[in-house]
Coordinates of C-alpha atoms in Angstrom, one line a residue:
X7 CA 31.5 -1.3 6.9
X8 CA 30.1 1.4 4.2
X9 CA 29.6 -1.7 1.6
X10 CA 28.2 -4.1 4.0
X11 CA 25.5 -1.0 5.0
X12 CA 25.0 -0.8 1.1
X13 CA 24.4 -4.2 0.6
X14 CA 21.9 -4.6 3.4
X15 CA 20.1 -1.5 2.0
X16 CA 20.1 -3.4 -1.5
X17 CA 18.6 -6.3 -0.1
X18 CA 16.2 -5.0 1.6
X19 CA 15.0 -2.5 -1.7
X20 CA 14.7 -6.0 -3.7
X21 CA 12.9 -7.8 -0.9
X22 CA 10.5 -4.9 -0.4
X23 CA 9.9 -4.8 -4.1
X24 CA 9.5 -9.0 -4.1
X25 CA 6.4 -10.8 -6.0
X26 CA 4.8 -11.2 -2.7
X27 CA 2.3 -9.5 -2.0
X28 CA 0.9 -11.2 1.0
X29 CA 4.9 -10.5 2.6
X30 CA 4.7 -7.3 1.8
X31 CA 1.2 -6.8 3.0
X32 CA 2.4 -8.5 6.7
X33 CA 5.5 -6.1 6.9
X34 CA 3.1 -3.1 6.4
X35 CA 1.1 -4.1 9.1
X36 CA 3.7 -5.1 11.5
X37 CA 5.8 -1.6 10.8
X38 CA 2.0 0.3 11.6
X39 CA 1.8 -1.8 14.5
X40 CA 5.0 -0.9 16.0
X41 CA 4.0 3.2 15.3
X42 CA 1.1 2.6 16.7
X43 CA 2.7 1.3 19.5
X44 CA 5.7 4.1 19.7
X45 CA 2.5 6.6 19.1
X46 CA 0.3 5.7 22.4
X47 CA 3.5 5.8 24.6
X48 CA 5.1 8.8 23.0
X49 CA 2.1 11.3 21.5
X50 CA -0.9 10.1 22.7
X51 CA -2.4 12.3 25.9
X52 CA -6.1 13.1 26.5
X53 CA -6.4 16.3 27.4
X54 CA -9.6 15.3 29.6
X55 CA -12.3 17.9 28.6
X56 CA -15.6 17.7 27.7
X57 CA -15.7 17.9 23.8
X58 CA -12.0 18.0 23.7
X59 CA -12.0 14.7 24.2
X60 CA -14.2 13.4 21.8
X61 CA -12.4 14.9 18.8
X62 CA -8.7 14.2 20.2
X63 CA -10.1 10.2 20.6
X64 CA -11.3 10.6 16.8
X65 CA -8.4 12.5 15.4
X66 CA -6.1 10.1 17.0
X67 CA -7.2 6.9 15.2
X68 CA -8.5 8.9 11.8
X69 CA -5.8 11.3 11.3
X70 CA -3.2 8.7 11.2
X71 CA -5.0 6.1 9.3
X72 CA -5.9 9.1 6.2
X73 CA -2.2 9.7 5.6
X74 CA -1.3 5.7 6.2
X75 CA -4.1 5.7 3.4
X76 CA -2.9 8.6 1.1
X77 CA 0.8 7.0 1.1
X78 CA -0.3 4.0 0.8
X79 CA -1.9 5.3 -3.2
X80 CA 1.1 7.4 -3.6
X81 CA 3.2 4.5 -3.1
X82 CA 1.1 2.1 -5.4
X83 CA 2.5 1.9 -9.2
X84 CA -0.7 1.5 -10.2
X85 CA -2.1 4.8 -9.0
X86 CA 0.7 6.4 -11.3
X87 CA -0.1 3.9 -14.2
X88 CA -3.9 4.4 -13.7
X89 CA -3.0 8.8 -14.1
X90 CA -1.0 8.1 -17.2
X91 CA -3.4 5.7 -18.6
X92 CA -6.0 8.7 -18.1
X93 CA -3.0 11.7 -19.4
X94 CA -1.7 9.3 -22.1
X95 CA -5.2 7.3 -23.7
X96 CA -8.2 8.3 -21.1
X97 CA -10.2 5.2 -19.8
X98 CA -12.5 4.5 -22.9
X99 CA -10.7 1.2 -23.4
X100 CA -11.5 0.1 -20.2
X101 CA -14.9 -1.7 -19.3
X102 CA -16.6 -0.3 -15.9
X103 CA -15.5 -4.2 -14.4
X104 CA -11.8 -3.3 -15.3
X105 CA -12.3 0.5 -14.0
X106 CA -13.6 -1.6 -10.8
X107 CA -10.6 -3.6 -10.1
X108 CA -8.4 -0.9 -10.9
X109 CA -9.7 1.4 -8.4
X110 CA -10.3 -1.8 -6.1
X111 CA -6.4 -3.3 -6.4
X112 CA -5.2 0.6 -5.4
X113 CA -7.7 1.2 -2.8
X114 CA -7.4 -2.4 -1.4
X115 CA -3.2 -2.3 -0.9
X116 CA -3.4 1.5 0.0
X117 CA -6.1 0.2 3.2
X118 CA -3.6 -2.3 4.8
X119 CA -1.7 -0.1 7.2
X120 CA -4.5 2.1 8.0
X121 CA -6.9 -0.7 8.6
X122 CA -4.2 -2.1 10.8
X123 CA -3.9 1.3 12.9
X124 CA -7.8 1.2 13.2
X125 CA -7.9 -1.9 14.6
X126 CA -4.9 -1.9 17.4
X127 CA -6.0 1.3 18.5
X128 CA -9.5 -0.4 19.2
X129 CA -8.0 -2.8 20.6
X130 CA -6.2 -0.6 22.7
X131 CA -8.7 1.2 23.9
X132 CA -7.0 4.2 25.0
X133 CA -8.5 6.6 21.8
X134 CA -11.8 5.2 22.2
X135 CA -12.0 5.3 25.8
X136 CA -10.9 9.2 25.6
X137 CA -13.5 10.0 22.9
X138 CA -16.2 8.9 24.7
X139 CA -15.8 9.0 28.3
X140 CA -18.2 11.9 28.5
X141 CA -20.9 10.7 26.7
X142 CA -21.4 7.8 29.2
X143 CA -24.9 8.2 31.1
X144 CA -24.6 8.7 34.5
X145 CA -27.6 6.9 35.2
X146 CA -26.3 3.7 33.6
X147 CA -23.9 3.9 36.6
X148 CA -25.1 2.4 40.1
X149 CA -25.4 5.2 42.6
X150 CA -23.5 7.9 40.5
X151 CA -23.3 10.9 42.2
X152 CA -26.3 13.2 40.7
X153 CA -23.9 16.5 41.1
X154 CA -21.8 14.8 38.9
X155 CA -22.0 14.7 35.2
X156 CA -20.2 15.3 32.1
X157 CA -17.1 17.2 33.1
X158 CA -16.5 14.7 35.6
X159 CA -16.5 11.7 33.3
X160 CA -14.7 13.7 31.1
X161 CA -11.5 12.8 33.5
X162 CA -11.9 9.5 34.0
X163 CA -9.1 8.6 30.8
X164 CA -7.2 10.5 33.1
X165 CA -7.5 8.8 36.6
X166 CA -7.6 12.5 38.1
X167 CA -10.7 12.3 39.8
X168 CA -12.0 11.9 43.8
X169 CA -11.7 8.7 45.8
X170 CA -15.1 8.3 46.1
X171 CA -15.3 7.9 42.3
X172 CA -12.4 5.6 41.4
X173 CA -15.1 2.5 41.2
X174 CA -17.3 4.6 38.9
X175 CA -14.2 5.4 36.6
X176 CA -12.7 2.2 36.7
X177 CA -16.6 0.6 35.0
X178 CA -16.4 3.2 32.8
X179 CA -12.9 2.5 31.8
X180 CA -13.9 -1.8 31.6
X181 CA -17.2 -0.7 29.8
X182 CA -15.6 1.0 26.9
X183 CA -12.5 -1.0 26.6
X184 CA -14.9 -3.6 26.2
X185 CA -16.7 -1.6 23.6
X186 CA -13.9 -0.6 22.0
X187 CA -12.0 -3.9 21.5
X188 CA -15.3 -5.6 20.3
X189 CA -15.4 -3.1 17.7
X190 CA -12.0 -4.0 16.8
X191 CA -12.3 -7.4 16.5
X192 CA -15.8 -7.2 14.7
X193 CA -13.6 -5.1 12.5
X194 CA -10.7 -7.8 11.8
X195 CA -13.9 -10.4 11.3
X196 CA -15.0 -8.3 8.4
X197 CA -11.7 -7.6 6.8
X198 CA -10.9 -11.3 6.5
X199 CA -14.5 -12.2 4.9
X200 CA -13.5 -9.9 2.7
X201 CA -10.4 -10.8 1.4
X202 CA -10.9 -14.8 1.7
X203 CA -14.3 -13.8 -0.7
X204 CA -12.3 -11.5 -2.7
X205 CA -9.5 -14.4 -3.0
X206 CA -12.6 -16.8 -4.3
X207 CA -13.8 -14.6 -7.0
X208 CA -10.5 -13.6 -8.0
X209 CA -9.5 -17.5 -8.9
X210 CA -13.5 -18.2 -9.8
X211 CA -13.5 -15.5 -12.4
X212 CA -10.1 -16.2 -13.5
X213 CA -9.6 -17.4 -17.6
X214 CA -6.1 -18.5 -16.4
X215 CA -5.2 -21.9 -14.6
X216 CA -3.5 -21.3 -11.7
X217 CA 0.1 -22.5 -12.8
X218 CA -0.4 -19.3 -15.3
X219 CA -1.0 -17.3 -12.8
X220 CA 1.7 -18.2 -11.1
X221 CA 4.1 -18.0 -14.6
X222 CA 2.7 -14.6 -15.1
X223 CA 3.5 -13.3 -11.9
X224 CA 7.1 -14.6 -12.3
X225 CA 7.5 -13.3 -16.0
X226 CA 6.2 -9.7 -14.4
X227 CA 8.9 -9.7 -11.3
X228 CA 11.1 -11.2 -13.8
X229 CA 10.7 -8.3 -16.1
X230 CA 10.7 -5.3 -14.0
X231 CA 13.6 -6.1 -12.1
X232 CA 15.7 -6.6 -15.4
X233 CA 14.2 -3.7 -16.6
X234 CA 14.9 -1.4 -14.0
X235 CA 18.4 -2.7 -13.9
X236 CA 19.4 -2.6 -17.5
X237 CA 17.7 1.0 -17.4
X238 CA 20.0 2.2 -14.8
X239 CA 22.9 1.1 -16.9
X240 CA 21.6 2.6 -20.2
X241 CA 21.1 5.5 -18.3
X242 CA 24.5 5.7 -16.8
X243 CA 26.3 5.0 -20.2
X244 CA 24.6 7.7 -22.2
X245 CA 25.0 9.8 -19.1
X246 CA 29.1 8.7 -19.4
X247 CA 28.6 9.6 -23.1
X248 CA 27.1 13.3 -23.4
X249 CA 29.7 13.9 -20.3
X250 CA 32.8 12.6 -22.2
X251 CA 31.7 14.6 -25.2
X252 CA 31.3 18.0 -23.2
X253 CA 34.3 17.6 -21.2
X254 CA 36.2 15.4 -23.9
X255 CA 36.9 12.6 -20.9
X256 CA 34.7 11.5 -18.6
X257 CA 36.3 9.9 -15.4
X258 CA 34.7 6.0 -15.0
X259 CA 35.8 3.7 -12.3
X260 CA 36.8 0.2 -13.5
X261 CA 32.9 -1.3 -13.5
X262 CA 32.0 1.6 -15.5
X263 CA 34.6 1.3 -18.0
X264 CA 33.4 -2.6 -18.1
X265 CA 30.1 -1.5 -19.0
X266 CA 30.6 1.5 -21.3
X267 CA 32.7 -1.2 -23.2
X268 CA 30.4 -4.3 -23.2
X269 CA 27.1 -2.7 -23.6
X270 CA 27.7 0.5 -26.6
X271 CA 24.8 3.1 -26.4
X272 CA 23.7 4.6 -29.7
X273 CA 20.6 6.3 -28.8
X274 CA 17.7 7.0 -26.7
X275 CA 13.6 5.4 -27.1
X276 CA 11.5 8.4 -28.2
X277 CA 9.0 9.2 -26.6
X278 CA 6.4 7.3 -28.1
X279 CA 8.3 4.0 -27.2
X280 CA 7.7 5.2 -23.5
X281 CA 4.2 5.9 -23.6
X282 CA 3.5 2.5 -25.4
X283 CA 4.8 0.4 -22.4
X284 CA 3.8 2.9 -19.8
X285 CA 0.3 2.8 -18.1
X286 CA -2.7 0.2 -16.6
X287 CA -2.6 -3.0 -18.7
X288 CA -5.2 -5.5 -18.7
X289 CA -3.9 -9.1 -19.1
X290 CA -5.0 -9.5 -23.0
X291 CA -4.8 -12.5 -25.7
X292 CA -3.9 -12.1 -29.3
X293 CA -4.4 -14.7 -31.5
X294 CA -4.8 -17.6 -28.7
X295 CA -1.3 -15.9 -27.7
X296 CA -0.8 -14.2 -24.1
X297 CA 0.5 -11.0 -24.0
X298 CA 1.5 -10.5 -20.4
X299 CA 2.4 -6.5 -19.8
X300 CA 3.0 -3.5 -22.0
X301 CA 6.3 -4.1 -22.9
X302 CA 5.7 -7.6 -23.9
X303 CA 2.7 -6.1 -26.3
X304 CA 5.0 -3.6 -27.8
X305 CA 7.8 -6.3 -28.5
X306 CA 5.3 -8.7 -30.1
X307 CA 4.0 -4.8 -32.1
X308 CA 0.1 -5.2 -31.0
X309 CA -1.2 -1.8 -31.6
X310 CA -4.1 -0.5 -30.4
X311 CA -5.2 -0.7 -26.5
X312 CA -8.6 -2.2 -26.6
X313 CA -9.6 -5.8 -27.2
X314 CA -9.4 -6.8 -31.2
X315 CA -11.5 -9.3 -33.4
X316 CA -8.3 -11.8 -33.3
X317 CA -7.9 -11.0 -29.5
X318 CA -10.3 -10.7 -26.4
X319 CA -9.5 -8.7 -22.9
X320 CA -9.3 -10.7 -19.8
X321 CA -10.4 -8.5 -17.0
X322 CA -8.2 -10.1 -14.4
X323 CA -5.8 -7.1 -13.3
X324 CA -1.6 -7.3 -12.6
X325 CA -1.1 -7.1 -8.8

């Protein structure tokens, strides 16, 4: 049982680390929408005061989507390659176009889930009916009690109000849910203008044919999953090494003893070696010749980070 649980943890780590984007992208949304969905039934309560309300109903869509935002950077590799680009080499190699798609490939992955919170809560209703209740003018209602103002329509997300006003509340209630889900579909308009438009330049601007592309996508999945597994072995056999030679044995299970035998670890890279394949890169040329990542630049022993006489930058950045 404790290996099959293993296993379906492994699979899902590579399939939430596939070439994908646009998968990945969907399960983000679809996990926001389902905590969006636990949030209104679970958290979510207007308290049904005048100005209360109005920063509950804005806290309740904003607060969530910032720190769906902030995780959303923290989680991005680039965000980390962009800060030791910056530690390691500053930004003087970069044009203000490249700056713009870094900033733009981080910002733009790191908006999906709150962008998606945004929008089902507007479509919802329930936040932006809370927020603005109050500030509904009682003379856009027909025959609204004049004794009647702000504290009253304060309630109305609440349904604890008179008889005589359960029409009024329930127009209120239509006329902001209305509103509300407007806003949220003007909002879903907008979001997919943008990223059909941003799909056209991205393949209009392009240097690279499209089966390219496509190769240089594969030859980057290719290589960071075979790097990050021969890593963890490296790591594990030096680890098995410096342990043997404090303790004079070092206790390996049969797989271990497999790969302390088949792969012999001499040495570690220094740290130069680490910083030269570590940070933003810029799909680049060298003599008519693609260099497709960091690692691939430091194999083919390209110094320098910035675009060369032999070479030329292509500002079209690694997703």
């Amino acid at each position: 049982m404790a290996a099959l649980i293993a296993e379906n943890f492994r699979f899902l780590s590579l399939f939430f680390k596939s070439k994908d984007v646009m998968i990945f992208n969907g399960l983000v949304a679809l996990g926001t929408v389902g905590s969006e969905e636990l949030f209104s039934v679970v958290a979510f309560n207007c308290p049904c005061s005048p100005a209360r309300n109005y920063i509950y109903g804005l806290a309740a869509i904003g607060v969530p989507a910032l720190a769906l935002f902030l995780i959303g950077v923290i989680w991005n590799n680039h965000t980390w390659n962009l800060v030791a680009e910056c530690h390691k080499r500053g930004t003087k190699n970069f044009s203000a176009a490249a700056t713009f798609l870094l900033f733009g490939s981080i910002m733009g992955r790191a908006s999906v889930a709150p962008i998606t919170w945004s929008v089902i809560s507007l479509l919802r209703g329930e936040a932006y009916i809370c927020a603005l209740s109050e500030f509904v003018k009682p003379s856009s209602l027909d025959k609204f009690p004049a004794e009647s103002g702000a504290e009253v329509l304060a309630k109305f997300p609440c349904r604890d109000v008179p008889a005589n006003l359960t029409k009024f509340r329930d127009e209120v209630t239509r006329r902001l849910r209305y509103e509300s889900q407007l806003f949220g579909w003007l909002l879903i308009g907008i979001v997919a203008v943008l990223i059909f438009l941003t799909k056209c330049l991205k393949h209009c601007c392009s240097p690279l044919s499209y089966r390219q592309e496509a190769y240089w996508a594969q030859y980057r999945s290719n290589e960071d999953k075979l790097f990050r597994r021969t890593a963890e072995v490296h790591s594990r056999i030096l680890a098995a090494k410096n342990v043997k030679q404090f303790f004079g044995f070092v206790a390996l299970d049969k797989e271990e003893k497999e790969l302390v035998q088949e792969f012999p670890v001499e040495g570690v890279q220094p740290s130069p070696q680490w910083n030269a394949i570590t940070g933003v890169y810029i799909y680049r040329e060298n003599k008519g010749f693609p260099l497709y990542s960091r690692l691939h630049k430091w194999a083919k022993g390209v110094e320098g980070n910035g675009p060369t006489p032999e070479g030329h930058e292509l500002l079209f950045l690694a997703s």
